[in-house]
Tab-separated table of C-alpha atoms in Angstrom:
chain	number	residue	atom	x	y	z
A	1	UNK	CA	15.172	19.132	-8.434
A	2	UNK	CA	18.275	19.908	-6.637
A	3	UNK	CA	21.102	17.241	-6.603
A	4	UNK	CA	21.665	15.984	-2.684
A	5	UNK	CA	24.975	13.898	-1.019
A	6	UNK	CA	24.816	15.663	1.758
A	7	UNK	CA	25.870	13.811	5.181
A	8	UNK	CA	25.507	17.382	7.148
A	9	UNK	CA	28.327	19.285	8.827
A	10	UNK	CA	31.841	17.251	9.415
A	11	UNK	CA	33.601	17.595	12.095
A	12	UNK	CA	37.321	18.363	10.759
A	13	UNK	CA	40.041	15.508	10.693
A	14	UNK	CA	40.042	11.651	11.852
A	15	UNK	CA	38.158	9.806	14.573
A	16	UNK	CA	34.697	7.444	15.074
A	17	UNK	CA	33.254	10.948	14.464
A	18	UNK	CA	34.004	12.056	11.770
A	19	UNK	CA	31.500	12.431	8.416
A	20	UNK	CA	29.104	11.494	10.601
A	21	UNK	CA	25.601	13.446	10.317
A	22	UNK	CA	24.193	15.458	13.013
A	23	UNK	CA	20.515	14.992	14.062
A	24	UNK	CA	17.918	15.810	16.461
A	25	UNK	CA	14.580	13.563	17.184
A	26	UNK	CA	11.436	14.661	17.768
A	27	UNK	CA	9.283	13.032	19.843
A	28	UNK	CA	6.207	13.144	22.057
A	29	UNK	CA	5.634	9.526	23.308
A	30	UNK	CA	7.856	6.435	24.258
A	31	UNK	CA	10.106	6.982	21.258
A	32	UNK	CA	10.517	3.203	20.430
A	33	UNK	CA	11.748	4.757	16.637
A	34	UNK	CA	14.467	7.026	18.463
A	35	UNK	CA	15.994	4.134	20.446
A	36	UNK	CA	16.266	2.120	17.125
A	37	UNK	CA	17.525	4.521	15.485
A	38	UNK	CA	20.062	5.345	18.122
A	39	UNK	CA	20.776	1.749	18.507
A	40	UNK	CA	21.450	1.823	14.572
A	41	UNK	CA	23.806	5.009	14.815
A	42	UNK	CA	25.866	3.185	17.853
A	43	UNK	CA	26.158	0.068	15.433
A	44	UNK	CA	27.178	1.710	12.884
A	45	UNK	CA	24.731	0.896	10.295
A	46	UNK	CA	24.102	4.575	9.976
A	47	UNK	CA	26.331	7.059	9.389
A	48	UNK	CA	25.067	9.754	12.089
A	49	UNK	CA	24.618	10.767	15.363
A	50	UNK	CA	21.943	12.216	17.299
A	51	UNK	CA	22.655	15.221	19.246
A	52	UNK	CA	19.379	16.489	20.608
A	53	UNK	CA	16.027	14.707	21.678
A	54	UNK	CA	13.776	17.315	21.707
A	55	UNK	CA	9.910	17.044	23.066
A	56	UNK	CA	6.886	19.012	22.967
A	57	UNK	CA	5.562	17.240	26.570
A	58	UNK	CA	7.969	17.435	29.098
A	59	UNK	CA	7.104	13.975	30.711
A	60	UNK	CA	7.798	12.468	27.073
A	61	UNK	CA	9.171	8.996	28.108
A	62	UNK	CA	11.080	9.496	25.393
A	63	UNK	CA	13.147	11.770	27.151
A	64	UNK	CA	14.596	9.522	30.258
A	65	UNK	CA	15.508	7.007	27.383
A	66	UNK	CA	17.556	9.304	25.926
A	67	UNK	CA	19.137	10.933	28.750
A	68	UNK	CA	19.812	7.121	29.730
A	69	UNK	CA	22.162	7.673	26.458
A	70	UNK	CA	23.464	10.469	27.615
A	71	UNK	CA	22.014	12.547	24.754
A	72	UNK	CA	21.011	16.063	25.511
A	73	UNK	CA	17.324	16.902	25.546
A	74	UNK	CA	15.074	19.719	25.857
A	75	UNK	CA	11.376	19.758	26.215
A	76	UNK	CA	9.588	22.846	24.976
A	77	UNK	CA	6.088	22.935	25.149
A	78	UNK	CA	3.338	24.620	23.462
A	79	UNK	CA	1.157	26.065	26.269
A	80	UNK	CA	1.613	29.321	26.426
A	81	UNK	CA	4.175	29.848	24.058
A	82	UNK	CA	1.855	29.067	20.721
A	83	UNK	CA	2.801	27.176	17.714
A	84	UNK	CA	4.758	29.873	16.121
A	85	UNK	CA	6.935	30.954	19.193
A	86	UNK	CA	7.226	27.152	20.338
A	87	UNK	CA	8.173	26.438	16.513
A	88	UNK	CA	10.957	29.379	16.616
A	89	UNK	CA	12.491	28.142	19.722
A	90	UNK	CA	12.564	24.289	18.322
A	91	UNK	CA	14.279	25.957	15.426
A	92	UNK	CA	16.945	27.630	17.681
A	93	UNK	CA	17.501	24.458	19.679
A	94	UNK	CA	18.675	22.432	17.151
A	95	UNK	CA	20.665	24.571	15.523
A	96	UNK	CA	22.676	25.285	19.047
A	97	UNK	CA	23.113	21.468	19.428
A	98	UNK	CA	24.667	21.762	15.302
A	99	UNK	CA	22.108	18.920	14.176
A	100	UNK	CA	21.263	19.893	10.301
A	101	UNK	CA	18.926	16.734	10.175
A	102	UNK	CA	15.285	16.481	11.982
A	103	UNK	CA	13.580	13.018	12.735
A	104	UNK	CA	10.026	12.538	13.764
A	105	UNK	CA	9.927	9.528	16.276
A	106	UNK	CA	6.029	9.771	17.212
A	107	UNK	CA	6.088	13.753	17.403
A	108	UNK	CA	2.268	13.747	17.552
A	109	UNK	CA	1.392	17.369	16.118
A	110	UNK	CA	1.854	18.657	12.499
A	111	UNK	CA	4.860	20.531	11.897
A	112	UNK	CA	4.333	24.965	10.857
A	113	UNK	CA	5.805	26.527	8.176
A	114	UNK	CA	8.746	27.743	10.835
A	115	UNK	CA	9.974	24.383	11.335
A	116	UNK	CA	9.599	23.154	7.962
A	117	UNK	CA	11.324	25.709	5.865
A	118	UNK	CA	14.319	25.784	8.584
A	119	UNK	CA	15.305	22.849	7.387
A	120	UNK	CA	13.757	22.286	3.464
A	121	UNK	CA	14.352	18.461	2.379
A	122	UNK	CA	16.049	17.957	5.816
A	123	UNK	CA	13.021	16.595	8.208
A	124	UNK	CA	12.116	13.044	8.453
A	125	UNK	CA	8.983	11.299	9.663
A	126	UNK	CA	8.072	7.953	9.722
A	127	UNK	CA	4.124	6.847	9.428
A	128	UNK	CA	2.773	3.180	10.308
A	129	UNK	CA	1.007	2.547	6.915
A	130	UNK	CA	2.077	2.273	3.228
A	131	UNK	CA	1.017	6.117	2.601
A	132	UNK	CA	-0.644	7.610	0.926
A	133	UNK	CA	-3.083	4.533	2.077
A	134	UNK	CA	-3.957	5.603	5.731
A	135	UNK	CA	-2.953	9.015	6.655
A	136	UNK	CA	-3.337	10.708	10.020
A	137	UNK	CA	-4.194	8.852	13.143
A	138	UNK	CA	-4.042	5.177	14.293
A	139	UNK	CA	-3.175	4.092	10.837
A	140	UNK	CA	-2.516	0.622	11.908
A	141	UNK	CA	-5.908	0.513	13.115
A	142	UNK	CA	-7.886	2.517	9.544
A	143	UNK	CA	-5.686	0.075	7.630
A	144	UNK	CA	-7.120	-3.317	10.081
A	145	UNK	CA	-10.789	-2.155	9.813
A	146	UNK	CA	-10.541	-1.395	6.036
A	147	UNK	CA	-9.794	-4.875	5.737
A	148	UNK	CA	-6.061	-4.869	3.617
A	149	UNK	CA	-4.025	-7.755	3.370
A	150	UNK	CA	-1.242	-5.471	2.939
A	151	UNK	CA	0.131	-2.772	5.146
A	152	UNK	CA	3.115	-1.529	6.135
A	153	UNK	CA	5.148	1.589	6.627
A	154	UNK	CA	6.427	4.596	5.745
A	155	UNK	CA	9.423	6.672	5.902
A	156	UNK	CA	9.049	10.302	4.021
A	157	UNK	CA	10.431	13.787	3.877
A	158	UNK	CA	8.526	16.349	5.341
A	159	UNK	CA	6.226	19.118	3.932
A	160	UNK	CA	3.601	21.460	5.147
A	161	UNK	CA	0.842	18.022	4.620
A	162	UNK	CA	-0.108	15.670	6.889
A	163	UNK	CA	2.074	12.496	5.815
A	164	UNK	CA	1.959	13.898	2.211
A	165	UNK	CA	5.990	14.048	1.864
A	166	UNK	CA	8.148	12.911	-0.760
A	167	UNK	CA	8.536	8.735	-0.024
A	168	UNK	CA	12.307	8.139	0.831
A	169	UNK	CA	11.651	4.294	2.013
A	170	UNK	CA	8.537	1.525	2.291
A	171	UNK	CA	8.097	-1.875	4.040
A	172	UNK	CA	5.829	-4.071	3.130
A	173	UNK	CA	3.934	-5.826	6.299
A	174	UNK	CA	1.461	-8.870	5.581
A	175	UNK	CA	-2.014	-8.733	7.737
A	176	UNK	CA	-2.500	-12.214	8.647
A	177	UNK	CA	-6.420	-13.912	9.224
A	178	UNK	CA	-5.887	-14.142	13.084
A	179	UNK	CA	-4.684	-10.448	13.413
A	180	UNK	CA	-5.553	-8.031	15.754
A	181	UNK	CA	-4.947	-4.142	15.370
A	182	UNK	CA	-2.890	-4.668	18.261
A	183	UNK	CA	-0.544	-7.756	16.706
A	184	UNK	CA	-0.435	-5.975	13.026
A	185	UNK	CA	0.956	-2.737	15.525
A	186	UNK	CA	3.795	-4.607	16.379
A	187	UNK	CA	4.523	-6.152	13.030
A	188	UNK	CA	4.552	-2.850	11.419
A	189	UNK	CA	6.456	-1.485	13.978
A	190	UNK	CA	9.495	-4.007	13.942
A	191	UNK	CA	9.911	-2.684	10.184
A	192	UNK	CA	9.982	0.942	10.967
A	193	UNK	CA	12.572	0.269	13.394
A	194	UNK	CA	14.088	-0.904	10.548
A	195	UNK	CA	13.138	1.654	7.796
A	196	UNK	CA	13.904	4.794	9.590
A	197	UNK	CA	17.481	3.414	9.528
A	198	UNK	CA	17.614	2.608	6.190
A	199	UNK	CA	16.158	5.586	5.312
A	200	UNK	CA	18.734	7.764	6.722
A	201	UNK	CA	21.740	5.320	5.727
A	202	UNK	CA	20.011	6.339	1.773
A	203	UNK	CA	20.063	9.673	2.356
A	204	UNK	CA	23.359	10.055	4.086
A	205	UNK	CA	25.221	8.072	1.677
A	206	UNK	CA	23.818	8.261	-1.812
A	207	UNK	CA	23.259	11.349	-4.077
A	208	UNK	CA	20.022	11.897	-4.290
A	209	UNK	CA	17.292	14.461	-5.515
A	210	UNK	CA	13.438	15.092	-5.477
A	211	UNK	CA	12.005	14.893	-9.075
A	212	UNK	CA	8.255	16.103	-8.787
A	213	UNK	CA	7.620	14.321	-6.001
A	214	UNK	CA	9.795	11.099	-6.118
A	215	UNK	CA	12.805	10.457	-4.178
A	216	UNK	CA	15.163	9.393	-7.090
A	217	UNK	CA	18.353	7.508	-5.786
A	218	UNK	CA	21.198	7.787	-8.835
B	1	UNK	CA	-22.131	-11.643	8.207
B	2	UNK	CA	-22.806	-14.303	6.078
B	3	UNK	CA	-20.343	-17.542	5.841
B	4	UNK	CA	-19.666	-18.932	2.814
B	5	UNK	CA	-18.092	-22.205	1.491
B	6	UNK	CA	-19.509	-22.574	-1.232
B	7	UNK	CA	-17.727	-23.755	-4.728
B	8	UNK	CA	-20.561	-22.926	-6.731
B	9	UNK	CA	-22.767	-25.495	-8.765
B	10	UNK	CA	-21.448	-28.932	-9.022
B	11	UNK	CA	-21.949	-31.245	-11.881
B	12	UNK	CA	-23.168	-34.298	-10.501
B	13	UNK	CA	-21.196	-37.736	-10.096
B	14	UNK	CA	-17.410	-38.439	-10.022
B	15	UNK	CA	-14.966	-37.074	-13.109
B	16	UNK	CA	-12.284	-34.374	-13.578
B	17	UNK	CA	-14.689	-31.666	-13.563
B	18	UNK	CA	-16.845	-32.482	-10.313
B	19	UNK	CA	-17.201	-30.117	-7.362
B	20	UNK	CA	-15.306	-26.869	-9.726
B	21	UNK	CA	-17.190	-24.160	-9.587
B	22	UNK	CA	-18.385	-22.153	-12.974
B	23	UNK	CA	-17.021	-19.110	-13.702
B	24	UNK	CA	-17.856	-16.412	-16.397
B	25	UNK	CA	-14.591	-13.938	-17.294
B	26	UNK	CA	-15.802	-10.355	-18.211
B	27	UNK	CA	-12.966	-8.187	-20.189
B	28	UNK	CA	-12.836	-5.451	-22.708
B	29	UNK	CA	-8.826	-5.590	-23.976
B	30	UNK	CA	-6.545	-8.584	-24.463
B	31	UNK	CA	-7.236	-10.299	-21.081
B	32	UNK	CA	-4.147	-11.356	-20.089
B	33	UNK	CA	-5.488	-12.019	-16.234
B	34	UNK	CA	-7.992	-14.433	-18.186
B	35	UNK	CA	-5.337	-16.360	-19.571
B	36	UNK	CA	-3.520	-16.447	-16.101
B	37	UNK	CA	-6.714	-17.573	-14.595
B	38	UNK	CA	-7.525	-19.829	-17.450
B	39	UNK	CA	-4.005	-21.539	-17.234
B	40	UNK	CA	-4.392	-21.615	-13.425
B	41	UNK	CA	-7.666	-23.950	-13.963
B	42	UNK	CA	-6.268	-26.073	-16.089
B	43	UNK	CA	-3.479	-26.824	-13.654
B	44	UNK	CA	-5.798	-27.509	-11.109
B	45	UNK	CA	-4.567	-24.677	-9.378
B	46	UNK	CA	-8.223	-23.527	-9.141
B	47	UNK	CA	-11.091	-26.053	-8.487
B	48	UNK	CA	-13.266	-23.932	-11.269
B	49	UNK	CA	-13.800	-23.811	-15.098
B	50	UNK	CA	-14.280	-20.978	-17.010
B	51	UNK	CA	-17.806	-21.552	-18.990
B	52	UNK	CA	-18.173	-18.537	-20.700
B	53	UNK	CA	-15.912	-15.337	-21.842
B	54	UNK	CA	-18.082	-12.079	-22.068
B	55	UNK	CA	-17.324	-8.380	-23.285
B	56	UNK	CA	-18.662	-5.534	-24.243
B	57	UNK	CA	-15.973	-5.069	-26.803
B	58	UNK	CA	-17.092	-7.473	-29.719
B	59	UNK	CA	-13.254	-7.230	-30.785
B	60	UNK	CA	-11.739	-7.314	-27.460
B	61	UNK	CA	-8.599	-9.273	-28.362
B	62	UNK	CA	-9.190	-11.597	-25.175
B	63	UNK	CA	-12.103	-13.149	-26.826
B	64	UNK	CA	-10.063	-14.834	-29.502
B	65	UNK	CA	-7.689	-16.233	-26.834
B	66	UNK	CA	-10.324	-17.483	-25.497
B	67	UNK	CA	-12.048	-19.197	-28.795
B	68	UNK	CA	-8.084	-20.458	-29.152
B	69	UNK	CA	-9.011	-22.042	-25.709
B	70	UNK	CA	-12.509	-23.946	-26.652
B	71	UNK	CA	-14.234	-21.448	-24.546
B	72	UNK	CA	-17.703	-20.148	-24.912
B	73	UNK	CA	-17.466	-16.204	-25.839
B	74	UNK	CA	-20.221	-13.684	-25.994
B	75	UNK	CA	-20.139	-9.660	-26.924
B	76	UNK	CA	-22.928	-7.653	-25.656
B	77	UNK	CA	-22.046	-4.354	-26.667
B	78	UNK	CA	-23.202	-1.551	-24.641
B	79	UNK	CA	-24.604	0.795	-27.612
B	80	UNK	CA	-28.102	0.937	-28.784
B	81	UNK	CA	-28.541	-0.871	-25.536
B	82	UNK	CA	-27.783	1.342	-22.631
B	83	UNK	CA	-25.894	0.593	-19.229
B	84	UNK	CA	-29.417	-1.001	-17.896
B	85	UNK	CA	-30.184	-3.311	-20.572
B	86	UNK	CA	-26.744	-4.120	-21.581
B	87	UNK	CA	-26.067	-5.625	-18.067
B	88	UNK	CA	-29.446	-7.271	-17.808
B	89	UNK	CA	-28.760	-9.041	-20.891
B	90	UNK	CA	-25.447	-9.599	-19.653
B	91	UNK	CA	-26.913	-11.455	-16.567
B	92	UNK	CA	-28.624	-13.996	-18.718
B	93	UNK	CA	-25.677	-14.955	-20.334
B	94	UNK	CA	-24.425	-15.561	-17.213
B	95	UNK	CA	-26.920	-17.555	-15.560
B	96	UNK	CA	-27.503	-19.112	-19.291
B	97	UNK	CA	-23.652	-20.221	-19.444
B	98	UNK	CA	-24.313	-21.898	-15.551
B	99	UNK	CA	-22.146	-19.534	-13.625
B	100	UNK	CA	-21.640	-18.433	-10.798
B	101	UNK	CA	-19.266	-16.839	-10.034
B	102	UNK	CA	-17.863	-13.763	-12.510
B	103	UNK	CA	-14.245	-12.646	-12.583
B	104	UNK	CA	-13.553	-9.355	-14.133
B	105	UNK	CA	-10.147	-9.273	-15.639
B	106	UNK	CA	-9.788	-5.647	-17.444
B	107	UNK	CA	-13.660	-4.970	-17.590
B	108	UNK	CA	-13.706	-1.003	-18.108
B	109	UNK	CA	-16.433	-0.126	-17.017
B	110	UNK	CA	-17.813	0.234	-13.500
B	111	UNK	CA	-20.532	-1.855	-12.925
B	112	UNK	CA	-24.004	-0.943	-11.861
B	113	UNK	CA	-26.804	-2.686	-9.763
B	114	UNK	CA	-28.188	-4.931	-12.109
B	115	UNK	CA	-25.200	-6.835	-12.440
B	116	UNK	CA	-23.907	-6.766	-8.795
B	117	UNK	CA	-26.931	-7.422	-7.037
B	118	UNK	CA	-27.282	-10.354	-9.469
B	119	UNK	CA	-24.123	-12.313	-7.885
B	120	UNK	CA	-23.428	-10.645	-4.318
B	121	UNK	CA	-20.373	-11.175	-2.915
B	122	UNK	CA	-19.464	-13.524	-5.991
B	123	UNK	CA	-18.124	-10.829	-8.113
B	124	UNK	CA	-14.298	-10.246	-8.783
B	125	UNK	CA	-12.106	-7.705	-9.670
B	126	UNK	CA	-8.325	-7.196	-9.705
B	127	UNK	CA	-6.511	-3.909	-9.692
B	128	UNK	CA	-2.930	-2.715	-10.171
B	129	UNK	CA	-2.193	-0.711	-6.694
B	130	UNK	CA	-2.706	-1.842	-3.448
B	131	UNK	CA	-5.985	-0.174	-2.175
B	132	UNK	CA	-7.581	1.668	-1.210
B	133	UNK	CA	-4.394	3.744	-2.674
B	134	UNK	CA	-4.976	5.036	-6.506
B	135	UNK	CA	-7.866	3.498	-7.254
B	136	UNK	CA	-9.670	4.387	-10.806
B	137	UNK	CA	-7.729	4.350	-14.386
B	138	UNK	CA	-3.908	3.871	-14.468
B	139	UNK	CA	-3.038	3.231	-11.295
B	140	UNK	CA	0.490	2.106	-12.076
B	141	UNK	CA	1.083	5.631	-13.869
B	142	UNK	CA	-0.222	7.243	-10.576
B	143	UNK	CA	2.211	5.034	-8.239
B	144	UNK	CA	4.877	5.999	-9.940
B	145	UNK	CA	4.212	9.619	-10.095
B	146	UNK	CA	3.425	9.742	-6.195
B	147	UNK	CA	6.734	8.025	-5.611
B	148	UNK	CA	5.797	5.114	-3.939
B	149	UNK	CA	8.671	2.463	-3.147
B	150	UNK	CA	6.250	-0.067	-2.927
B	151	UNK	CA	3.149	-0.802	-4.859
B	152	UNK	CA	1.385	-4.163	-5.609
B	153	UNK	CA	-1.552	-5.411	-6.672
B	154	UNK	CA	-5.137	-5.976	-5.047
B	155	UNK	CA	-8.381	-8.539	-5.878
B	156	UNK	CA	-11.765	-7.595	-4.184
B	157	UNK	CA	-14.798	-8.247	-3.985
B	158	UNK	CA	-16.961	-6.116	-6.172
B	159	UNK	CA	-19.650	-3.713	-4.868
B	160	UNK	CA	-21.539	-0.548	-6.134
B	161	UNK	CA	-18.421	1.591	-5.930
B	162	UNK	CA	-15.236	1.843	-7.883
B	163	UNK	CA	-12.696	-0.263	-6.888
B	164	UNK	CA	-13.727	-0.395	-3.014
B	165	UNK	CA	-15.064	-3.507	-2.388
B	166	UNK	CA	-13.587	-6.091	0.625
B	167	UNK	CA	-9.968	-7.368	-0.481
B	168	UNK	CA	-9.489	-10.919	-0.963
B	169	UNK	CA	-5.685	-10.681	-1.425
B	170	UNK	CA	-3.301	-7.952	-2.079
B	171	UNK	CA	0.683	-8.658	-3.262
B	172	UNK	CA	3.381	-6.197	-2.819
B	173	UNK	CA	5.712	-5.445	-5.379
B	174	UNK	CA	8.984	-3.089	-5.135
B	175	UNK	CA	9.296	-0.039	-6.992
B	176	UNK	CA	12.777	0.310	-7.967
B	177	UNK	CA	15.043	2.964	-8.830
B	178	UNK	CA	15.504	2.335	-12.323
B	179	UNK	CA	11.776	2.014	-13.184
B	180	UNK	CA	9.755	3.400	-15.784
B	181	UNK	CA	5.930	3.495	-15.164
B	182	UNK	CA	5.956	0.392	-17.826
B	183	UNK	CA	8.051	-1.396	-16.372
B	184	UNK	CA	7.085	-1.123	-13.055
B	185	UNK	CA	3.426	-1.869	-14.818
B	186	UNK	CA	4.817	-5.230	-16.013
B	187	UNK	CA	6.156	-6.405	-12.674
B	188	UNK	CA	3.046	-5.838	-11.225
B	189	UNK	CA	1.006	-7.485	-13.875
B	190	UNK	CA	2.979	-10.513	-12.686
B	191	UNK	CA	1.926	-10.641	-9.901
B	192	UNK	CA	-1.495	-10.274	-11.054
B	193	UNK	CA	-1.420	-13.288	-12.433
B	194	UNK	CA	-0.491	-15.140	-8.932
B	195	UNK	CA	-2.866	-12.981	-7.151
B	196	UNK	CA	-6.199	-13.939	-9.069
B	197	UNK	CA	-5.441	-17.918	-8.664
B	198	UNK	CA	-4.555	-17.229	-4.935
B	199	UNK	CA	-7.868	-15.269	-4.266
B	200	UNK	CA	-10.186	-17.544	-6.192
B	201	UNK	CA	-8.540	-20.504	-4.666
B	202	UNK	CA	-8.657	-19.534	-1.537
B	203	UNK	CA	-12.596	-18.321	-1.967
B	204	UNK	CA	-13.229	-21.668	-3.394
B	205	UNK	CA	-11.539	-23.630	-0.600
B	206	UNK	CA	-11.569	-22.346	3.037
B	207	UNK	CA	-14.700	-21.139	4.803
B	208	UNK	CA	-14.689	-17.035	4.841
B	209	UNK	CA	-17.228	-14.449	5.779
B	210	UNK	CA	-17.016	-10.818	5.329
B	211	UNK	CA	-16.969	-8.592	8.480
B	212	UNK	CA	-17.608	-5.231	8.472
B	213	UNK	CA	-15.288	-4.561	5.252
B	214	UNK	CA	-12.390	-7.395	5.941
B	215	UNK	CA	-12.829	-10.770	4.286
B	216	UNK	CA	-12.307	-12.992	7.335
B	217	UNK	CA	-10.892	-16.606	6.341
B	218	UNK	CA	-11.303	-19.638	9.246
């Protein structure tokens, strides 16, 4: 229930930089939703920058894309760290690189209570379906064989669920009679390229607040 | 597996009403997706007639609208009758009235075998959420509450479950900021109105077959 307009730490005085938000991305794949979303930051359209592309597989090719960038990364795996431990040190990362904002870009495990509460109301992830249809795994492909006519995706705040967040933004996505899973894939995913944006631009720049568990934009 | 093209009975020889196929509306409240559908006929939207109006609400405020309309109405009340009986009887009037096909349009009550395995895969139903999210009993009132920024509408196929049957269409309507669950309920029933034409229409007029779960049109 608390009131939010919160575009994250400012750097002081004038310049392109200033007011804008600081975030990291998560990712353990390709990270087609990072690039967008860095593409959206350098346009612009979204009043943030990222700081820190962190990975939990150090061959993410994720990674190379953003050092391409020339944003920092880190990769921190699991293996023989654990959960907790590799959870603490993700924590401690991204609060050296200043970032008070988390994105998911295809980070494919389910985020512990250490990364979660470091950052309440603060984490973003961004699911291919129209939750809470089609939680979980290969959601374009549950929603396909279920046979909608409607998909879509999601972009939601994160909690301790899996994809059971507060809903910040949705896009619609028609499935069309000479679909594949593979063709709806990439129609849902030219909209998340464009919801994760908008998402952020909401949150960034309107006062917000979580009432139960809708995002309510005043 | 099977295909279908099929527009249901045809009356023989040339005239307005050739070659539409007979359809029998069930409802228990005011109907108002009978009157869409109704108007929708008369447009020649739909290439069908509705022949007969049923409930099991003997004053289920749809069944004057459609007396107002010159429509055949019949209430079969399920008490003193049971769920087995009542739907057998129900049947008859069907088959009696020359349909076949049966639209439900605010029917509360889920139906059991004796009335699906009468008309497979030529049963209807429409529901306010896009499923297979909040199925069951005001599903408007649980969009809202799960914060949803997009919600719709959905007509299926009936089978032996509750509201799970293969989708014929779906719609997707915004929720927006400054909605109540009523009004977001209205601009859904809106599209309600479209969607049941669309899906009958499109039933009635292009080959389709049901794979798996996914109504497949050619």
């Amino acid at each position: 229930m608390r009131p939010h307009s919160d575009p994250g730490p400012r750097t002081p005085g004038p310049g392109p930089r200033s007011g804008r938000a600081k975030i990291a991305v998560l990712l353990s794949g390709r990270g087609s939703n990072f690039v967008a979303l860095a593409e959206a930051c350098a346009r612009g359209e979204v009043p943030a920058e990222i700081v820190l592309v962190l990975s939990d597989k150090p061959d993410a090719p994720g990674l190379e894309r953003a050092r391409e960038r020339g944003i920092p990364t880190r990769a921190i795996p699991r293996k023989g760290l654990g959960r907790e431990e590799q959870e603490r040190q993700m924590v401690a990362a991204i609060r050296e690189a200043g970032a008070s904002w988390v994105c998911l870009a295809g980070y494919m495990r389910i985020l512990g209570p250490e990364l979660v509460s470091a950052f309440p109301e603060r984490i973003l992830n961004i699911h291919p379906a129209l939750l809470p249809a089609f939680p979980g795994l290969e959601a374009q492909h549950q929603a396909f064989e279920y046979g909608v006519k409607v998909s879509g995706c999601t972009v939601h705040l994160v909690d301790a669920g899996c994809d059971t967040g507060p809903i910040v933004v949705q896009r619609a996505v028609p499935v069309l009679d000479d679909d594949t899973p593979e063709t709806l894939a990439a129609r849902i995913l030219e909209q998340e390229h464009r919801a994760y944006a908008e998402a952020l631009r909401l949150l960034l720049t309107r006062p917000w607040r979580v009432e139960g568990r809708r995002v309510v934009f005043s």
